[in-house]
Coordinates of C-alpha atoms in Angstrom, one line a residue:
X1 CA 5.5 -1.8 -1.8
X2 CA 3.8 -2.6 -4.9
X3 CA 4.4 -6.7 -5.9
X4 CA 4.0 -7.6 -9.2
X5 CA 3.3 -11.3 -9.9
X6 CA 2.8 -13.3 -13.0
X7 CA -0.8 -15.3 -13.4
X8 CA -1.0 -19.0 -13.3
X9 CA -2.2 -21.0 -16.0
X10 CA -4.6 -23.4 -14.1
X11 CA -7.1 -21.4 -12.8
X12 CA -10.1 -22.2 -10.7
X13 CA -13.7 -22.2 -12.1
X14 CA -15.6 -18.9 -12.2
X15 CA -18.4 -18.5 -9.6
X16 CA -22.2 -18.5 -9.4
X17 CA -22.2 -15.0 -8.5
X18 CA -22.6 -11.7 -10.3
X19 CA -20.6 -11.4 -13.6
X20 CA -17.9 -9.1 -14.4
X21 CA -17.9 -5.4 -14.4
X22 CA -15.2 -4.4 -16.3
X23 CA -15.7 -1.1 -15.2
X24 CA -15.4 -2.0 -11.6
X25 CA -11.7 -3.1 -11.8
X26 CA -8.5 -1.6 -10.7
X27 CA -6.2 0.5 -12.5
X28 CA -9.3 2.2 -14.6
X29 CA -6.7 3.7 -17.3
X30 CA -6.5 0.1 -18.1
X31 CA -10.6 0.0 -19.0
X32 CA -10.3 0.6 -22.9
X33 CA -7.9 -1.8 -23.7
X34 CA -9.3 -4.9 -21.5
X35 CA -12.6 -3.9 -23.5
X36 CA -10.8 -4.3 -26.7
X37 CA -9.6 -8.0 -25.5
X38 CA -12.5 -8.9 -23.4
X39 CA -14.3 -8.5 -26.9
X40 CA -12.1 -10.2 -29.3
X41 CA -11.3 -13.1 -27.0
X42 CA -15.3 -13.8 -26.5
X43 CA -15.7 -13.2 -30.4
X44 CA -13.2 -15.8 -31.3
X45 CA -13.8 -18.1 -29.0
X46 CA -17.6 -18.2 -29.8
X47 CA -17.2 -19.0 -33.3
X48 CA -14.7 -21.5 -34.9
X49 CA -13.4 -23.9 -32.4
X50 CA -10.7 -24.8 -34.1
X51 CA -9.6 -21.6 -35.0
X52 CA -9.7 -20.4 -31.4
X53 CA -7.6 -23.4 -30.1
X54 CA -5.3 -22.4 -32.9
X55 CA -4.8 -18.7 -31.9
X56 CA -4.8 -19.6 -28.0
X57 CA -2.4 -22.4 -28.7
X58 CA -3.9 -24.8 -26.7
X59 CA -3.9 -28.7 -27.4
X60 CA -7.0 -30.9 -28.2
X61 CA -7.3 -31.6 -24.6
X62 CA -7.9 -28.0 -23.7
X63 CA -10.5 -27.6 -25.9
X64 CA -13.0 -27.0 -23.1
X65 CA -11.0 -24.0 -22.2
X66 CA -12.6 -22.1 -25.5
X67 CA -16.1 -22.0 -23.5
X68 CA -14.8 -20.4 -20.7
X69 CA -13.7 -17.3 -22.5
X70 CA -17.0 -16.9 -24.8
X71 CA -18.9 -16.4 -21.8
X72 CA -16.5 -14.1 -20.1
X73 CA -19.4 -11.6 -19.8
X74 CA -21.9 -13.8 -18.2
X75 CA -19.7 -16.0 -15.8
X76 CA -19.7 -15.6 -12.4
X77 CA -17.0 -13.8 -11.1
X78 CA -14.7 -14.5 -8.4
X79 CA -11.9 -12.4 -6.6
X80 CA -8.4 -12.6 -8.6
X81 CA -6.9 -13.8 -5.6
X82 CA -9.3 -17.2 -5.8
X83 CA -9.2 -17.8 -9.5
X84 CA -5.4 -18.1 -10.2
X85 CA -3.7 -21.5 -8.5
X86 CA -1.0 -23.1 -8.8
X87 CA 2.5 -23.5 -7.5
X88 CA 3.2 -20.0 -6.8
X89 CA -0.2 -19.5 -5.6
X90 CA -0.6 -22.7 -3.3
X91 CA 2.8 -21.3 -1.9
X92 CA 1.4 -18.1 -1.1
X93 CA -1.6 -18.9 0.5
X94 CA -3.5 -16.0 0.3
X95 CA -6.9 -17.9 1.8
X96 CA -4.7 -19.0 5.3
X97 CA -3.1 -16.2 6.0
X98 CA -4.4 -13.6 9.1
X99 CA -6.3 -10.4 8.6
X100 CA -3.5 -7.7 8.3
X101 CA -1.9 -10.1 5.7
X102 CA -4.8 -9.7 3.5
X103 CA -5.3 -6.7 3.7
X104 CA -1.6 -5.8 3.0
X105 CA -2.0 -8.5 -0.2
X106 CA -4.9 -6.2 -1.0
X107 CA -3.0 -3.3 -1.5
X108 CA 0.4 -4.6 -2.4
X109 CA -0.1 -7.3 -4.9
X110 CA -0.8 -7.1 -8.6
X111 CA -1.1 -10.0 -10.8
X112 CA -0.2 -9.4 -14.8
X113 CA -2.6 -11.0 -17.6
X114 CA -2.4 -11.3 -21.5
X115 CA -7.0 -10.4 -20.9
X116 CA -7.1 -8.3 -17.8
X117 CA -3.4 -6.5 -18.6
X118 CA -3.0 -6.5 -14.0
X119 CA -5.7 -6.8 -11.4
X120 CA -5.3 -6.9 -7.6
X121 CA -5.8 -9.7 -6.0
X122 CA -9.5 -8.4 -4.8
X123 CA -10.7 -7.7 -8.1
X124 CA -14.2 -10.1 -9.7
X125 CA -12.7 -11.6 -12.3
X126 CA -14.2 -15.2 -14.6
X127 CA -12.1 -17.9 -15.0
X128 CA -10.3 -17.7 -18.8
X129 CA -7.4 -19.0 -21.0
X130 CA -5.4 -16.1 -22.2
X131 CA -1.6 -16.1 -21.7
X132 CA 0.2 -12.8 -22.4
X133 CA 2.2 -14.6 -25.5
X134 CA -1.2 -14.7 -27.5
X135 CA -1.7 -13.0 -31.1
X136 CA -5.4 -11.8 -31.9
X137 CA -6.4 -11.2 -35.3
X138 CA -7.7 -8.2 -34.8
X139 CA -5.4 -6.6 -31.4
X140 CA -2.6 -8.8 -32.4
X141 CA 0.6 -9.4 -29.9
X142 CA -1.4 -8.9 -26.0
X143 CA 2.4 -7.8 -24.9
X144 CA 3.0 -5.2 -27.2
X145 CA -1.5 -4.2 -27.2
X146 CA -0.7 -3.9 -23.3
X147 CA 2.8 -1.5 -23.6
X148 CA 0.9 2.1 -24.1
X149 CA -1.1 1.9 -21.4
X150 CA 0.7 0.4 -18.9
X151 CA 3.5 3.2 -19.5
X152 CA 1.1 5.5 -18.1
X153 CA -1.0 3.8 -15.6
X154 CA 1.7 1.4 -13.8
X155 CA 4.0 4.0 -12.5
X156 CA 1.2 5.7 -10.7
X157 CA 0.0 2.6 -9.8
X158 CA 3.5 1.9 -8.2
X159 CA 3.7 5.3 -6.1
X160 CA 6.9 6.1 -4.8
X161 CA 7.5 2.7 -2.6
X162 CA 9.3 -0.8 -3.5
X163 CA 8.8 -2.5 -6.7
X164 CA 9.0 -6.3 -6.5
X165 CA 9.0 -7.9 -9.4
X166 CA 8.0 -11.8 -9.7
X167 CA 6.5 -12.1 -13.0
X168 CA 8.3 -14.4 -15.7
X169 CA 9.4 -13.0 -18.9
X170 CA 6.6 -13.1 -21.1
X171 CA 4.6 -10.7 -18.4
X172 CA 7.3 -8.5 -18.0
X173 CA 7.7 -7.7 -21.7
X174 CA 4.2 -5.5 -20.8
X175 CA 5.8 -3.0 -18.8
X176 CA 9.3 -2.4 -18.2
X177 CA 9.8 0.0 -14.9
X178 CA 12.1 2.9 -16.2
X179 CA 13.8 6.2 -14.9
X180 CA 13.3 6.4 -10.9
X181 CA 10.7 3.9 -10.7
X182 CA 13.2 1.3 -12.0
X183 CA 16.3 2.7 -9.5
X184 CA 13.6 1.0 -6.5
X185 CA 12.4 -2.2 -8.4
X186 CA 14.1 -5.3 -7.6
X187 CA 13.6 -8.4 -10.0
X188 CA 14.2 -11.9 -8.2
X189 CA 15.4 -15.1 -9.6
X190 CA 15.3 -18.6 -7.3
X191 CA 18.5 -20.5 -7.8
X192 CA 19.2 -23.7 -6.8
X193 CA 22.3 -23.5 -4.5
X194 CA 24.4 -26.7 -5.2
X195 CA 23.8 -26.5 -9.0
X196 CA 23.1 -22.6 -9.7
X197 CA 20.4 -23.2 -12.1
X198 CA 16.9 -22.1 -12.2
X199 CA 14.3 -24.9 -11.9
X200 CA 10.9 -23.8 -12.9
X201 CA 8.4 -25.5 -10.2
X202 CA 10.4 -24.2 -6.8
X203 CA 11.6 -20.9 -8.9
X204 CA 7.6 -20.6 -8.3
X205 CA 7.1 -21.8 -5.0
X206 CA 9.8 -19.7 -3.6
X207 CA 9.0 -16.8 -5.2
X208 CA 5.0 -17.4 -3.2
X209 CA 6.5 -18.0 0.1
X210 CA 9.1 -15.0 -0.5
X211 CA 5.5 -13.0 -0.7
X212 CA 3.4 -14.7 1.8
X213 CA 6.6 -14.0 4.2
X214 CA 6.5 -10.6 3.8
X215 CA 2.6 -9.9 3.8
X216 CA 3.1 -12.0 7.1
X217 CA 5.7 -10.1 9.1
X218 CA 4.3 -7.0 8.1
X219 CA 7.8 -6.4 6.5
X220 CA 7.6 -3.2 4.2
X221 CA 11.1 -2.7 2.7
X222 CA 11.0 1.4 1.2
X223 CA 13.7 0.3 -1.1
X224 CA 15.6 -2.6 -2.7
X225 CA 18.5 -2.5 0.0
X226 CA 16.0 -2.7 2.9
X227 CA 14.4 -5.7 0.6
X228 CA 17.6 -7.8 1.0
X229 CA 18.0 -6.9 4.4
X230 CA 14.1 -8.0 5.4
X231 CA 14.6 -11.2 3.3
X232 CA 17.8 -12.2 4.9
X233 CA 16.1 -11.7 8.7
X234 CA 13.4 -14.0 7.2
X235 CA 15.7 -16.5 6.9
X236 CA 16.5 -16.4 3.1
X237 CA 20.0 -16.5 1.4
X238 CA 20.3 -13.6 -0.9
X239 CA 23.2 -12.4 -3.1
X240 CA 22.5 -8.8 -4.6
X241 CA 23.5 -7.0 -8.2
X242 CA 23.0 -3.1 -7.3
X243 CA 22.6 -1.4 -10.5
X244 CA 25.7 -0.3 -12.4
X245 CA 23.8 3.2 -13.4
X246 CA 20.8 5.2 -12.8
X247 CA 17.5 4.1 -14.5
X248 CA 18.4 0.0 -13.9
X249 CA 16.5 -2.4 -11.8
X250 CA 18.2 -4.1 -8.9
X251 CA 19.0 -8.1 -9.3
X252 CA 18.3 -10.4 -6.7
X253 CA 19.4 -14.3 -6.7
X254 CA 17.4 -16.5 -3.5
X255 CA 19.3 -18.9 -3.0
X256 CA 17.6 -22.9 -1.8
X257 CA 19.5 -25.7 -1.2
X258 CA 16.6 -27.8 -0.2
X259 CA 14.3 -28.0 -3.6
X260 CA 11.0 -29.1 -2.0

């Protein structure tokens, strides 16, 4: 089961350890293009304040987020799965939870990023401010920069198991599951029962306790069927669209009634 997961925006602060090795990450087909964005980011953001703010989009009071990506080369690093937080993140726990649990978040979980394009959870990475929605002056559009390689690296990256697929729009513009690989992938929204909309914050938190539930049980659903089926003995309400045609993605509504 291969889980794909979006990033969080708040991240923790980078560590006092050794810096990142860019070389040492996962996926190494992904190498060139986070060296092309590693580079412009810290280029940027080392020059014109201003003008770094205005390509990141942030607002005057994330100015201090500029400094973290101009030293992206010299910060200490930290495992992925301590430097994103946040409400998905807080839900899933990955710190609390036992020894086969990590290890199965290890292998099964991948987080997407507009600077790393996806890392596992056990890769060093700094702390930085790069959503996937960003335009470089130079790379331009990180979703679109990302597309190429993730065509060829992701499917091999997602074997022949499960696909789960959390991440939010923006993230999933990267790569698109197709063919076979996209018969097994299920995407997952989190509706509210009584009102059948989707509301952001617990869209997140269920979507992290949906993970930590199956990293716990040891659950490992082969396909998007057995997916429903595990998720209902955990407890959670699911309604199911099966694909219409080969080469489409399963559709998967969790139900809450309780938003908490």
């Amino acid at each position: 089961m291969l889980v794909l997961l979006p990033p969080s925006e708040g991240k923790a602060t980078s560590g006092r350890g050794a810096p990142l090795k860019l070389e040492a990450l996962s996926l190494p087909g992904l190498h060139d293009a986070r060296e092309a964005v590693v580079g412009e980011l810290a280029e940027l953001c080392a020059g014109d304040e201003d003008k770094a703010r205005e390509v990141l989009g942030l607002s005057e009071g994330l100015r201090g987020e500029i400094a973290k990506n101009a030293e992206l080369r010299t910060a200490g690093a930290r495992p992925a799965g301590e430097i994103y937080t946040g409400v998905l993140y807080d839900a899933l726990g990955l710190a609390s939870l036992d020894t086969a649990a990590k290890k199965r978040a290890a292998r099964s979980l991948l987080v997407f990023s507009g600077l790393w394009g996806a890392v596992r959870v056990t890769d060093r990475i700094p702390s930085y401010r790069c959503s996937m929605g960003v335009k470089l002056p130079g790379l331009g559009a990180l979703g679109a920069h990302w597309r190429t390689p993730m065509a060829s690296v992701l499917p091999e990256a997602a074997g022949d198991g499960l696909v789960l697929d959390l991440r939010s729009s923006a993230y999933a513009a990267a790569w698109k599951p197709k063919g076979e690989v996209a018969g097994r992938t299920a995407t997952v929204r989190v509706l509210h029962a009584p009102t059948r909309k989707v509301v952001s914050h617990f869209n997140k938190a269920t979507k992290g306790r949906i993970v930590r539930s199956l990293l716990s049980s040891g659950t490992a659903p082969e396909d998007p069927a057995r997916l429903v089926e595990a998720l209902r003995d955990l407890g959670y309400v699911v309604e199911v669209a099966a694909p219409s045609k080969a080469g489409q993605a399963w559709s998967l509504d969790v139900l809450v009634t309780e938003i908490h």
